Short mmCIF file of C-alpha atoms in Angstrom, two decimals:
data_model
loop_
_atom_site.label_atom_id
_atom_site.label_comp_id
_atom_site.label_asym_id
_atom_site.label_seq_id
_atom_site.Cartn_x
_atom_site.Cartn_y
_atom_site.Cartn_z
CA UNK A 81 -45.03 -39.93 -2.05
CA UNK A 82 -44.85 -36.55 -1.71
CA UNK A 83 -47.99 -34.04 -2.47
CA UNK A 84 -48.90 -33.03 -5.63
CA UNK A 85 -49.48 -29.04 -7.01
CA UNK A 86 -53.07 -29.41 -7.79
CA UNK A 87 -54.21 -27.02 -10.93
CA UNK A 88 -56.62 -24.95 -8.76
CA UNK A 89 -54.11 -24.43 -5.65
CA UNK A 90 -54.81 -20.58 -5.35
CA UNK A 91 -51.35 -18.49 -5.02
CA UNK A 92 -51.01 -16.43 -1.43
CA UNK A 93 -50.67 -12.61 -1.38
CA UNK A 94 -47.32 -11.38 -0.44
CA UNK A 95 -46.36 -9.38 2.72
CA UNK A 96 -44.91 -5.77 0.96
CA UNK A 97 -44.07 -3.95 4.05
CA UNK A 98 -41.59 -6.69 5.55
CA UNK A 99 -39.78 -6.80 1.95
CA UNK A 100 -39.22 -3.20 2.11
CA UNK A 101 -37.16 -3.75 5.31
CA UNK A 102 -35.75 -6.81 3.87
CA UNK A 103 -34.58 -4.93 0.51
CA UNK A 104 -33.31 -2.41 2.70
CA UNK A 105 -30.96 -4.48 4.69
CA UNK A 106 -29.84 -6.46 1.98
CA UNK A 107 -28.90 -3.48 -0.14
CA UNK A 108 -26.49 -2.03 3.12
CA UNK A 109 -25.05 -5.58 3.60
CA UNK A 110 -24.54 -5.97 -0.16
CA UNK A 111 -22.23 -2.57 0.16
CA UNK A 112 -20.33 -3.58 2.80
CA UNK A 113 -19.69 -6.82 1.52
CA UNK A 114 -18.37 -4.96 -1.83
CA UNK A 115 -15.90 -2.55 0.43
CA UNK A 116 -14.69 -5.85 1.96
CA UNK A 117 -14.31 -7.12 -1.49
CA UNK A 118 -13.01 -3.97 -3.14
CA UNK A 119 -10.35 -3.89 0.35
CA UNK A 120 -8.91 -7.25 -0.43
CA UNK A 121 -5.73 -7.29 -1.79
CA UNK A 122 -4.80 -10.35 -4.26
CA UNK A 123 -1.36 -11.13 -4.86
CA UNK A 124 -1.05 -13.89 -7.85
CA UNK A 125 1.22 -15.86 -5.01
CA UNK A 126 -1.14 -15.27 -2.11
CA UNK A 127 -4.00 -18.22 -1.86
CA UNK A 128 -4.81 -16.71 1.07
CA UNK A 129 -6.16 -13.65 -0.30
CA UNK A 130 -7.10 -15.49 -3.51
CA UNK A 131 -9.67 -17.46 -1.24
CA UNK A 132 -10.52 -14.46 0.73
CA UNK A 133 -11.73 -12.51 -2.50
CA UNK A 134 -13.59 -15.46 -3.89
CA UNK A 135 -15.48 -15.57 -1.21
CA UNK A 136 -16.21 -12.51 -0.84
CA UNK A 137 -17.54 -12.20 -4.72
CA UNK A 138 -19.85 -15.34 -3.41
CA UNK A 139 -21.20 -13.29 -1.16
CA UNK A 140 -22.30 -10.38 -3.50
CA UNK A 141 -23.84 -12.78 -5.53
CA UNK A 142 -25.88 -14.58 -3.35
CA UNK A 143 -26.82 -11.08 -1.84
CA UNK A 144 -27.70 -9.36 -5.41
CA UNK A 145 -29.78 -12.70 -5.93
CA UNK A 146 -31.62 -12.14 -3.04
CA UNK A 147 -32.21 -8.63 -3.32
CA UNK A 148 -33.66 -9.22 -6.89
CA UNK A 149 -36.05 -11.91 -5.62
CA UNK A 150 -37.52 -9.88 -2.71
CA UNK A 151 -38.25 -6.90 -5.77
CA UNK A 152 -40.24 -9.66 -7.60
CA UNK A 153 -41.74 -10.41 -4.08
CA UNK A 154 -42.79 -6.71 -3.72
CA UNK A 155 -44.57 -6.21 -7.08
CA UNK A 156 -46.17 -9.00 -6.56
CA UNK A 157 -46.66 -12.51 -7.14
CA UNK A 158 -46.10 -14.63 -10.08
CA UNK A 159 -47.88 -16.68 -11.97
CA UNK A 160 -48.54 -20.10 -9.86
CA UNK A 161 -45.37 -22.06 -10.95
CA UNK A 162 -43.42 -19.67 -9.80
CA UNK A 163 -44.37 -19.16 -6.34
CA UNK A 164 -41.93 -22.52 -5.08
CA UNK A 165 -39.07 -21.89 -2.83
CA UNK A 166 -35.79 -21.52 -4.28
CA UNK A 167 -32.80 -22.16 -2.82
CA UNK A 168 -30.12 -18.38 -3.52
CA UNK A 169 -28.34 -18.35 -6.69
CA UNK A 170 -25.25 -15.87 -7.34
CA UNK A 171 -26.35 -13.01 -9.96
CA UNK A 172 -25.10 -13.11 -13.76
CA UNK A 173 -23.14 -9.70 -14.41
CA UNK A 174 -23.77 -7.81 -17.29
CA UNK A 175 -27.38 -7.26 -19.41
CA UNK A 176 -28.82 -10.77 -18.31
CA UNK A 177 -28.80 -10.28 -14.32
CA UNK A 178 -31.97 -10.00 -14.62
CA UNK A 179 -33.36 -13.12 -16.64
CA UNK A 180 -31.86 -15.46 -14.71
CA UNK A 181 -35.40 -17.11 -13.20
CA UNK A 182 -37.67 -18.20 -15.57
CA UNK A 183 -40.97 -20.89 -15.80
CA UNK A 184 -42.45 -23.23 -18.31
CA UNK A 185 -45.45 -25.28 -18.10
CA UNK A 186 -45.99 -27.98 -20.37
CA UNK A 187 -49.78 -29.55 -20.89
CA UNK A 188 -50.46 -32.61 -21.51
CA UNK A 189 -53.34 -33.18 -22.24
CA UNK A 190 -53.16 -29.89 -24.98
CA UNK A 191 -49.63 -30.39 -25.81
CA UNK A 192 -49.40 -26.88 -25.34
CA UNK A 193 -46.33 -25.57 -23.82
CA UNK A 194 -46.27 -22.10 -21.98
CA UNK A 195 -42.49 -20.18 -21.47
CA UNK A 196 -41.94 -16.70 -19.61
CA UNK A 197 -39.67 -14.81 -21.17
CA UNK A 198 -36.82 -14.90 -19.16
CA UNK A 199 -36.62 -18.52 -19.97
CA UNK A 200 -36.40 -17.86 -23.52
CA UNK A 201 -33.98 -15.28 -22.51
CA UNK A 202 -32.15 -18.07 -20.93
CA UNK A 203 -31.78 -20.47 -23.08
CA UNK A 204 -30.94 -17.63 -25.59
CA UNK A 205 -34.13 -18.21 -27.95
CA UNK A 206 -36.34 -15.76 -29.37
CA UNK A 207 -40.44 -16.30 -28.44
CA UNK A 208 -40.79 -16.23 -32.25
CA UNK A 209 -38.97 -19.82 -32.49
CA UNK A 210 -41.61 -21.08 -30.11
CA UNK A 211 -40.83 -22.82 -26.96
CA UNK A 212 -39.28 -26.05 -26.58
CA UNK A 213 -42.02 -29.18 -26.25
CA UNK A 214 -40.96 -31.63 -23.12
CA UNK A 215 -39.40 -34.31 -25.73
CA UNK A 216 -37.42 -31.77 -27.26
CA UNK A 217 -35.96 -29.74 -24.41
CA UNK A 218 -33.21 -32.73 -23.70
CA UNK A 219 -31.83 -31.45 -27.57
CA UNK A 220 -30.16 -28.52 -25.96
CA UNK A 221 -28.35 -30.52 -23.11
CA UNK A 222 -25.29 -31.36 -23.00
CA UNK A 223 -24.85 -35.04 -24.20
CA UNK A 224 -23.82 -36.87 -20.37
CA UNK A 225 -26.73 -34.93 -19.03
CA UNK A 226 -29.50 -36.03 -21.35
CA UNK A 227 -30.19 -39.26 -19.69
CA UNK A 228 -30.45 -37.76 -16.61
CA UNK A 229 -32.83 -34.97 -17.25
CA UNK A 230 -34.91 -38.34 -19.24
CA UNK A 231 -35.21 -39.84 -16.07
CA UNK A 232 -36.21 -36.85 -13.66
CA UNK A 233 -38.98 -36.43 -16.28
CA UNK A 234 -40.07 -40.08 -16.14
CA UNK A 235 -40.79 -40.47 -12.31
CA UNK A 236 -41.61 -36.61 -11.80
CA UNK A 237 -44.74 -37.68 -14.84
CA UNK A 238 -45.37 -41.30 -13.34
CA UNK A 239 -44.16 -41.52 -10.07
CA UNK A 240 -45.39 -37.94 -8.81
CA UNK A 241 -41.69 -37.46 -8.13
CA UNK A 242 -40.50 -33.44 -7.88
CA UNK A 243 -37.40 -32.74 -9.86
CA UNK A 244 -34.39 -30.58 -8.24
CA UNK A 245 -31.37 -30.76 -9.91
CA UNK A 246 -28.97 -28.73 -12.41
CA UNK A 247 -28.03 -29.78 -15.87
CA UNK A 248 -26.17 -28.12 -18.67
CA UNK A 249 -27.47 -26.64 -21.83
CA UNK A 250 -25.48 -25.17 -24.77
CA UNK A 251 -27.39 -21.93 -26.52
CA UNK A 252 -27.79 -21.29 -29.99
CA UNK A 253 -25.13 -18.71 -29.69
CA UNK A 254 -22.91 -21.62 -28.28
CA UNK A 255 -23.07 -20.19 -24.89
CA UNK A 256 -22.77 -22.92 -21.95
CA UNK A 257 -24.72 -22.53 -19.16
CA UNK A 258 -25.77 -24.52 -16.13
CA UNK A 259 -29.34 -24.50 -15.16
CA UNK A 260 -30.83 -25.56 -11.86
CA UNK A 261 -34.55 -26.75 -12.32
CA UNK A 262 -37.05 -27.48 -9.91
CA UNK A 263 -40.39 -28.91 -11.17
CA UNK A 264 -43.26 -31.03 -10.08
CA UNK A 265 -46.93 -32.72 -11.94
CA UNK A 266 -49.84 -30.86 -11.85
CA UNK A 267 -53.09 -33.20 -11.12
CA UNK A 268 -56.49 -32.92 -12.47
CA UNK A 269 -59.58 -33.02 -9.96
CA UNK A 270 -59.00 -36.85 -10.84
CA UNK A 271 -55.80 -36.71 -9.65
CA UNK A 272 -54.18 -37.72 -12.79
CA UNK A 273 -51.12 -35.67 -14.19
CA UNK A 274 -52.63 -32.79 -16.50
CA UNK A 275 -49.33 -31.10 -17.02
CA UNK A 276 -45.77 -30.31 -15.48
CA UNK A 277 -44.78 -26.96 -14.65
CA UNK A 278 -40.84 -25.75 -13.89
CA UNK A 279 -38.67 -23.10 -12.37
CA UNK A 280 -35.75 -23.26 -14.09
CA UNK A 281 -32.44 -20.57 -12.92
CA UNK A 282 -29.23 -19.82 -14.23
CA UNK A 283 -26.81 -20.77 -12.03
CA UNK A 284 -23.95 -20.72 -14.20
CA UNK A 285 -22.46 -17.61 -12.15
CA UNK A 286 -22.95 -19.23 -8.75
CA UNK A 287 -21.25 -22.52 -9.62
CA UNK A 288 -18.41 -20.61 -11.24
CA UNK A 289 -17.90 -18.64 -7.80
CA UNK A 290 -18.15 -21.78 -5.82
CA UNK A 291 -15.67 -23.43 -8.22
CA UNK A 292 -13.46 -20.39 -7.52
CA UNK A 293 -14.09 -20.39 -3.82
CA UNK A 294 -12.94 -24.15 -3.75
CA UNK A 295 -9.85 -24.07 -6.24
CA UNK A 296 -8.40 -21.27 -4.15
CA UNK A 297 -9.29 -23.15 -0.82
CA UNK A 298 -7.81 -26.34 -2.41
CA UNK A 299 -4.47 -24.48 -3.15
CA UNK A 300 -4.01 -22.67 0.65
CA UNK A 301 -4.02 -25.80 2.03
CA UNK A 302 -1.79 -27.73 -0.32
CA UNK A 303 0.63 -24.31 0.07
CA UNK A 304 -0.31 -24.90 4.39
CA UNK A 305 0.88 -28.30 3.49
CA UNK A 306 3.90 -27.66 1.14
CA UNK A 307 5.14 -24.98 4.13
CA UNK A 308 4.64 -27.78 6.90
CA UNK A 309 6.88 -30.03 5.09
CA UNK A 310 9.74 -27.31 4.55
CA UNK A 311 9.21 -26.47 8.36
CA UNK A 312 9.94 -30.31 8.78
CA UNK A 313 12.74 -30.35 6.81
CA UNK A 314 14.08 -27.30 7.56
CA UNK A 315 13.71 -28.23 11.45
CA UNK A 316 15.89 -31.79 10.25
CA UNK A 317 18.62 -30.12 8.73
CA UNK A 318 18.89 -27.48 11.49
CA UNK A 319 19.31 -29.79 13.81
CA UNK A 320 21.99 -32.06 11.81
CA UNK A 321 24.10 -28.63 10.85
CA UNK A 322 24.59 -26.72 14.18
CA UNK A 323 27.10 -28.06 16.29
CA UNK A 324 25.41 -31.49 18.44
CA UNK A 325 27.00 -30.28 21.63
CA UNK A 326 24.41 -29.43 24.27
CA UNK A 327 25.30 -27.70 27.49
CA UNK A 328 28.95 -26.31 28.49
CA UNK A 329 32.06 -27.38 26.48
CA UNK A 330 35.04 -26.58 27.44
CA UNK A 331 38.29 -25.65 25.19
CA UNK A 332 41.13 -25.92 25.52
CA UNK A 333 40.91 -28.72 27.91
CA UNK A 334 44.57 -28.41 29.28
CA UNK A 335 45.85 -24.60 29.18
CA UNK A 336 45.02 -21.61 31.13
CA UNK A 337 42.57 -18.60 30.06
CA UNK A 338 40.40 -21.84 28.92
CA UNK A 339 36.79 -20.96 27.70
CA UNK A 340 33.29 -22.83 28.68
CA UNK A 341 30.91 -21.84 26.28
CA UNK A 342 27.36 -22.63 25.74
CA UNK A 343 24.77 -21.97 23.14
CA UNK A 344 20.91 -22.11 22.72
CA UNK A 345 18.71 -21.70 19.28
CA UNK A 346 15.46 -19.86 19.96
CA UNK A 347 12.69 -21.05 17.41
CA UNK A 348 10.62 -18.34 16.01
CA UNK A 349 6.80 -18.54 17.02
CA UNK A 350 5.94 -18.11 12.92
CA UNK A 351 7.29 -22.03 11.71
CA UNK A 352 7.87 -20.49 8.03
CA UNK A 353 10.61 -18.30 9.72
CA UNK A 354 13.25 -21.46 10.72
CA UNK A 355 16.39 -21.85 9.29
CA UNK A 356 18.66 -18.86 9.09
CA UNK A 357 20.86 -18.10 12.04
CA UNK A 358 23.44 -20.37 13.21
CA UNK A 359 26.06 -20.49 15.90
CA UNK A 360 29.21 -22.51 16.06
CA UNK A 361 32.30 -23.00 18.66
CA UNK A 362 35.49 -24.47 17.78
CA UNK A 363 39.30 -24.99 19.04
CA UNK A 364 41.97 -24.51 15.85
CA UNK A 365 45.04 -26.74 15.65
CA UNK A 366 47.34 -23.98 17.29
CA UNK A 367 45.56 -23.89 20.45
CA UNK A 368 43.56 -20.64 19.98
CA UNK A 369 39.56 -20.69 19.59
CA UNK A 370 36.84 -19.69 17.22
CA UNK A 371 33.39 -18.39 17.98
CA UNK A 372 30.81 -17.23 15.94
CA UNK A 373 27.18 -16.15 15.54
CA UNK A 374 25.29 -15.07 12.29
CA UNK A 375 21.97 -15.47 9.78
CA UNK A 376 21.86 -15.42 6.22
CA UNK A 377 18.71 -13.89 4.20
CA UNK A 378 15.66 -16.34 4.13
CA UNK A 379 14.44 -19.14 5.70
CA UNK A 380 13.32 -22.36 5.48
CA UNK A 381 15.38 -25.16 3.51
CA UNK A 382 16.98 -22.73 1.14
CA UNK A 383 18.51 -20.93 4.03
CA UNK A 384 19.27 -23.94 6.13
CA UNK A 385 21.07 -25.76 3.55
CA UNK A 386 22.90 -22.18 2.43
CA UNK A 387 23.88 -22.65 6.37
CA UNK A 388 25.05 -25.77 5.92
CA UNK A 389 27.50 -24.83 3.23
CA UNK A 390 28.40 -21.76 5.04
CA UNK A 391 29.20 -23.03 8.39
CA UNK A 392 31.98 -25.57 6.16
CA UNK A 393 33.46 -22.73 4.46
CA UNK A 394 33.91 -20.85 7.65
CA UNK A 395 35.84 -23.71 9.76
CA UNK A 396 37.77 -24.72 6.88
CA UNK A 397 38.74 -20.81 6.80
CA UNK A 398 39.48 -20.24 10.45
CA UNK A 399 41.49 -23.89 10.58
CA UNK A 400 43.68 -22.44 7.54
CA UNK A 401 44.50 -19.86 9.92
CA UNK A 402 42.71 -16.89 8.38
CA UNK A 403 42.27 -14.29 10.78
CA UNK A 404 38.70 -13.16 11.40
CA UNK A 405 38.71 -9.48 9.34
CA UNK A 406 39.40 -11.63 6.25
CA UNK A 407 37.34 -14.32 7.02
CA UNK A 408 34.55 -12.00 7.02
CA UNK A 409 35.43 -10.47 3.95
CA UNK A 410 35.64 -14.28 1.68
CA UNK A 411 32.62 -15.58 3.32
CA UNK A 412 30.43 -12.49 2.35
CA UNK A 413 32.33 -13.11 -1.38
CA UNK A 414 31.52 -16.63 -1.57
CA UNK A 415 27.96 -16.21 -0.52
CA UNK A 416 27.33 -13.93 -3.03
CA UNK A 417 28.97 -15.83 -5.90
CA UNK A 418 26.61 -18.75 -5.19
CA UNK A 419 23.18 -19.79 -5.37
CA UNK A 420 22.54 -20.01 -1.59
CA UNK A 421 21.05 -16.95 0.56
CA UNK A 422 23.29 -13.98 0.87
CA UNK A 423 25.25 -13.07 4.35
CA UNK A 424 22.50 -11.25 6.39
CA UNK A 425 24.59 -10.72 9.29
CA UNK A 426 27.56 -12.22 11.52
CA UNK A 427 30.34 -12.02 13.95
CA UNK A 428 33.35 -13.92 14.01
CA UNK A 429 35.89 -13.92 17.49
CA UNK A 430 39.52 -15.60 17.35
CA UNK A 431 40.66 -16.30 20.97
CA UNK A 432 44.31 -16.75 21.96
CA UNK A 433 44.23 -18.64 25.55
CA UNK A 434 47.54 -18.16 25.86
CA UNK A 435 47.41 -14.04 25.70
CA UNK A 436 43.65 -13.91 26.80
CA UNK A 437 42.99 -11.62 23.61
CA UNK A 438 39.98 -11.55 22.05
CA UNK A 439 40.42 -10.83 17.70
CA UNK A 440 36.97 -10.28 16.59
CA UNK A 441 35.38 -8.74 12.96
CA UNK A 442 31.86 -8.32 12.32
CA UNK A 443 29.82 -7.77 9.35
CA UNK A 444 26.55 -5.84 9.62
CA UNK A 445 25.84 -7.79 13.57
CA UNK A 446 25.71 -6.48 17.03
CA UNK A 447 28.77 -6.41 18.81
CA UNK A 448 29.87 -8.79 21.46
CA UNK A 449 29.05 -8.41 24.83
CA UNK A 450 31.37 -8.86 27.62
CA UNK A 451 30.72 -8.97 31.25
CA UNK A 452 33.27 -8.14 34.02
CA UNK A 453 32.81 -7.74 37.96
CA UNK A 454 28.70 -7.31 37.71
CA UNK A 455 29.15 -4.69 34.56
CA UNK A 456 28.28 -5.28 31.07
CA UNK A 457 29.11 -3.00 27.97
CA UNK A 458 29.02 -3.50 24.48
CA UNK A 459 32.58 -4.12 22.30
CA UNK A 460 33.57 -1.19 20.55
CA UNK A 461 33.15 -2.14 16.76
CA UNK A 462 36.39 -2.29 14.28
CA UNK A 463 37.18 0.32 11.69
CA UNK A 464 35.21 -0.39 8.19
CA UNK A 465 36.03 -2.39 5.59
CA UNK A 466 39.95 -2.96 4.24
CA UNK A 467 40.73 -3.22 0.58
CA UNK A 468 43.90 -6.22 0.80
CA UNK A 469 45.70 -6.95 -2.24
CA UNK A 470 45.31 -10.64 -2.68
CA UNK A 471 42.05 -11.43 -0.36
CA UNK A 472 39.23 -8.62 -2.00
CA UNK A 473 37.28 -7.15 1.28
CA UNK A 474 38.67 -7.31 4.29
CA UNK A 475 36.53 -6.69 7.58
CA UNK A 476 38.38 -4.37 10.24
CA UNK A 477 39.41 -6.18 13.72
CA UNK A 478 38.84 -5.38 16.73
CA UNK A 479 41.24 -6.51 19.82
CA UNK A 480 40.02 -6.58 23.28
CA UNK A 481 41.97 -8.69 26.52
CA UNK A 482 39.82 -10.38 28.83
CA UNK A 483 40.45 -11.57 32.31
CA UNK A 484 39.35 -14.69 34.11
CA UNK A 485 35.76 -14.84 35.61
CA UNK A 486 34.58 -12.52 31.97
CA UNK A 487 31.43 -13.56 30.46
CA UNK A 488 31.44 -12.70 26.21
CA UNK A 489 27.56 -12.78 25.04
CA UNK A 490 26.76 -12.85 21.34
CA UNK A 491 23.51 -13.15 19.65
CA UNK A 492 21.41 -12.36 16.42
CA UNK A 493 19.49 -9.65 15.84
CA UNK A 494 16.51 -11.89 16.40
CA UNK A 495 16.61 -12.04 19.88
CA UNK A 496 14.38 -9.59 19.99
CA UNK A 497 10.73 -8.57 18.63
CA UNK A 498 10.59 -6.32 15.84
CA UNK A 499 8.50 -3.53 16.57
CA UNK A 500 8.35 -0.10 17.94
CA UNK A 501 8.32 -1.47 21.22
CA UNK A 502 11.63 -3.05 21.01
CA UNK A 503 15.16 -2.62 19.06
CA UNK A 504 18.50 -3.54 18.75
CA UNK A 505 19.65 -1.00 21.39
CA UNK A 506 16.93 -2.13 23.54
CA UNK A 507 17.83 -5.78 23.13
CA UNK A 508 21.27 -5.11 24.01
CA UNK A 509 20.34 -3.43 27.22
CA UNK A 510 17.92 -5.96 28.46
CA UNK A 511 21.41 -8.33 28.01
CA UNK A 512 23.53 -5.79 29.88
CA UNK A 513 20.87 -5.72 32.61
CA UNK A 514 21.76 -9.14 33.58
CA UNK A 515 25.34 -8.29 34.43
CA UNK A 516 25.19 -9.04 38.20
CA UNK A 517 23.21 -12.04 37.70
CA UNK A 518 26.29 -13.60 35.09
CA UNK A 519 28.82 -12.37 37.65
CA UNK A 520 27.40 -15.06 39.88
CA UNK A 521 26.58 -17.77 37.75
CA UNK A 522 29.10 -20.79 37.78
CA UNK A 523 29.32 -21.81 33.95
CA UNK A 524 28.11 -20.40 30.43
CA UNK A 525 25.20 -22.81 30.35
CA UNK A 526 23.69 -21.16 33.45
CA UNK A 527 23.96 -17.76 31.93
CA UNK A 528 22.44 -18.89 28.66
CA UNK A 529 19.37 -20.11 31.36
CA UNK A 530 19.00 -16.68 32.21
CA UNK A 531 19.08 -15.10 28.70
CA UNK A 532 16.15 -18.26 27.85
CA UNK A 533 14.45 -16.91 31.04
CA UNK A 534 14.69 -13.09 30.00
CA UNK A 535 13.45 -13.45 26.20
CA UNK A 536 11.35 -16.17 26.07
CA UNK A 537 11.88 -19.64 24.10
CA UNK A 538 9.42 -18.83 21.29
CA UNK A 539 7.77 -15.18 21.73
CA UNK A 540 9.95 -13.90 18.87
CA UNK A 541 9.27 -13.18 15.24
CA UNK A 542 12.58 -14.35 13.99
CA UNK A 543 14.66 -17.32 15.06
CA UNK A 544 17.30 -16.50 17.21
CA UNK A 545 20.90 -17.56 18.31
CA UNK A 546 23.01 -16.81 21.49
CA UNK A 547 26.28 -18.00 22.23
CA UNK A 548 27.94 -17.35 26.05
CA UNK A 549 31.62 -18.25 26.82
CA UNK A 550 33.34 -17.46 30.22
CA UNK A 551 36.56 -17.25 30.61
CA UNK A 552 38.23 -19.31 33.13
CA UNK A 553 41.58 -19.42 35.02
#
């Protein structure tokens, strides 16, 4: 059984000079808490910064309480009953921060009953309607937490047991407010229970700041968890939309000026980021060849289903025979006339075998790439947009004739980081730096190795797509 207060126990003197330091550091840690706090930017969509701020307005009020208790400790000591150890409690804003601690002791022996008045401020009484006898304080409690405060009474009077717990009690102004109490028997000289004394706090702040703390935890991780499972699905469909083929393929398989072309998707090192670019490879009906890189806006599912639809429309396109200008100019149409994410970017190449021409038309992308005899330059980009009369916009083409052994690179724009450190232009020289090294590579997939090797599989902030095809004899 644990000891008992005895009535006589004399109180012990408090140690003034260590509070002043205390109050001192608590009141320049309480500030820069409340820049933190004050810093924090909450977005209604952001449970990270949700969770953030409530826990940094937990903080301030477990610091205010604390500063507030080591005053009390520097004036002086309290009465007896309220010299117990008391674990923080968050601060009350507004005209009550201060009456959030008060004590009671109720004798029985005397019946007499003995409040502060912060716990008539508390409980939102005036000292004129008398305190509340022992029998009578369970009136004010909410109903489910009646019994409960009944039987911390009973063993704390007849067992010697110490109450600590929090129950809730509804003020005459109607007021709810949750109230931690701690509380133990006071014996006589005969060691028989002469009365029962109590610290009882406010806590309703506290509790309302861990709630907040929790909710907003509670919510980041079912968001972590909502993102995870778009990643996942987003990863599935990627993987069922771009083209299966894995290493070289070759097209046409019987004709001269044949292409090998390889491709690789770079993953972005942020998961949330998956889904937008695509690349696709594909011999038409008449003998000729299509190639093309792109992204659309977004990511995720959204993006990688918008892909999905996007990639149809453009083979069904280029096997109708629609040269690439106008392909360019009724995909960007049909992706804004639908639901899906909007064109971002792309390039779109028609190659004739037979004439070893290149027809290409871009829309907001780099330009292709092409590599001859250990020198790399950049395509010059087709004239702007063409108004046609039956087909809306119509991207400008560009024409350019290749020659065997001439490696074509394109690739998004995430190939490379965003930041100052890096651009587009950069980006595109770091790819024409590895013109001898194509020159002596022996298929597409090799050079694709190399690109891997020079930007990294996953050091980007964007997904990424390059496509390589080398023309052969």
């Amino acid at each position: 059984m644990p000891s008992h207060l005895f009535a006589d126990r004399p109180a012990q003197p408090p140690e003034p000079g260590s509070v002043d330091a205390l109050i001192s550091q608590t009141r320049r840690l309480r500030g820069d808490v409340d820049a933190v706090r004050r810093d924090t930017v909450v977005d209604d969509d952001d449970a990270q910064g949700r969770w953030q701020r409530a826990l940094c307005d937990l903080a301030v009020h477990h610091l205010d309480d604390l500063r507030e208790h080591l005053g009390q400790l520097k004036e002086g000591l309290p009465p007896a009953p309220e010299t117990v150890e008391l674990p923080s409690a968050a601060p009350e804003a507004g005209p009550e921060a201060q009456t959030r601690v008060g004590s009671a002791e109720w004798n029985l022996l005397t019946d007499e009953v003995s409040w502060t008045d912060e716990l008539f401020q508390i409980f939102g009484r005036s000292p004129e309607s008398g305190a509340l006898p022992l029998d009578e304080l369970g009136s004010t409690l909410f109903s489910e937490d009646q019994p409960l405060l009944t039987a911390w009474v009973t063993a704390c009077l007849v067992d010697g047991k110490p109450i600590d717990g929090e129950f809730r009690i509804v003020r005459a102004d109607g007021r709810v407010r949750t109230l931690h109490m701690r509380a133990e028997p006071v014996l006589d000289s005969d060691g028989c229970t002469a009365s029962m004394w109590a610290v009882l706090r406010d806590v309703s702040e506290l509790r309302r700041s861990q709630r907040a703390v929790r909710e907003s935890r509670d919510s980041l991780q079912r968001q972590r968890e909502i993102a995870q499972t778009e990643h996942r699905l987003a990863v599935e469909l990627q993987e069922a939309v771009l083209p299966p083929w894995r290493g070289s393929l070759r097209f046409p398989y019987s004709s001269s000026g044949s292409l090998d072309v390889a491709a690789h998707y770079l993953p972005s090192a942020t998961r949330a980021l998956i889904g937008g670019d695509w690349y696709d490879a594909l011999e038409l009906p008449d003998g000729r060849s299509m190639l093309t890189v792109g992204d659309l806006t977004g990511h995720g599912v959204t993006a990688t289903s918008g892909m999905a639809m996007m990639l149809g429309a453009l083979r069904g396109m280029a096997m109708a025979g629609i040269e690439p200008g106008p392909l360019m100019g009724w995909l960007n149409q049909l992706l804004e006339t639908s639901v899906q994410p909007a064109l971002g970017s792309a390039v779109c190449c028609r190659y004739d075998p037979a004439r070893r021409v290149l027809c290409w038309a871009q829309a907001g992308h780099p330009a292709p790439l092409l590599f001859r005899h250990g020198s790399g330059r950049s395509l010059a980009p087709p004239e702007g947009v063409l108004l046609g009369a039956t087909s809306g916009a119509s991207y400008g083409q560009a024409e350019e004739r290749l020659e065997v052994g001439d490696v074509l690179v394109l690739h998004t724009d995430g190939l490379t980081p965003r930041s100052i450190e890096f651009s587009r232009a950069d980006g595109a020289e770091r790819l024409l730096a590895l013109a001898p090294r194509f020159s002596a590579a022996r298929s597409a997939q090799d050079c694709v190795r190399m690109v891997i090797e020079e930007f990294g599989e996953s050091e980007r902030e964007d997904d990424a797509c390059v496509l390589v095809a080398r023309v052969g004899s």
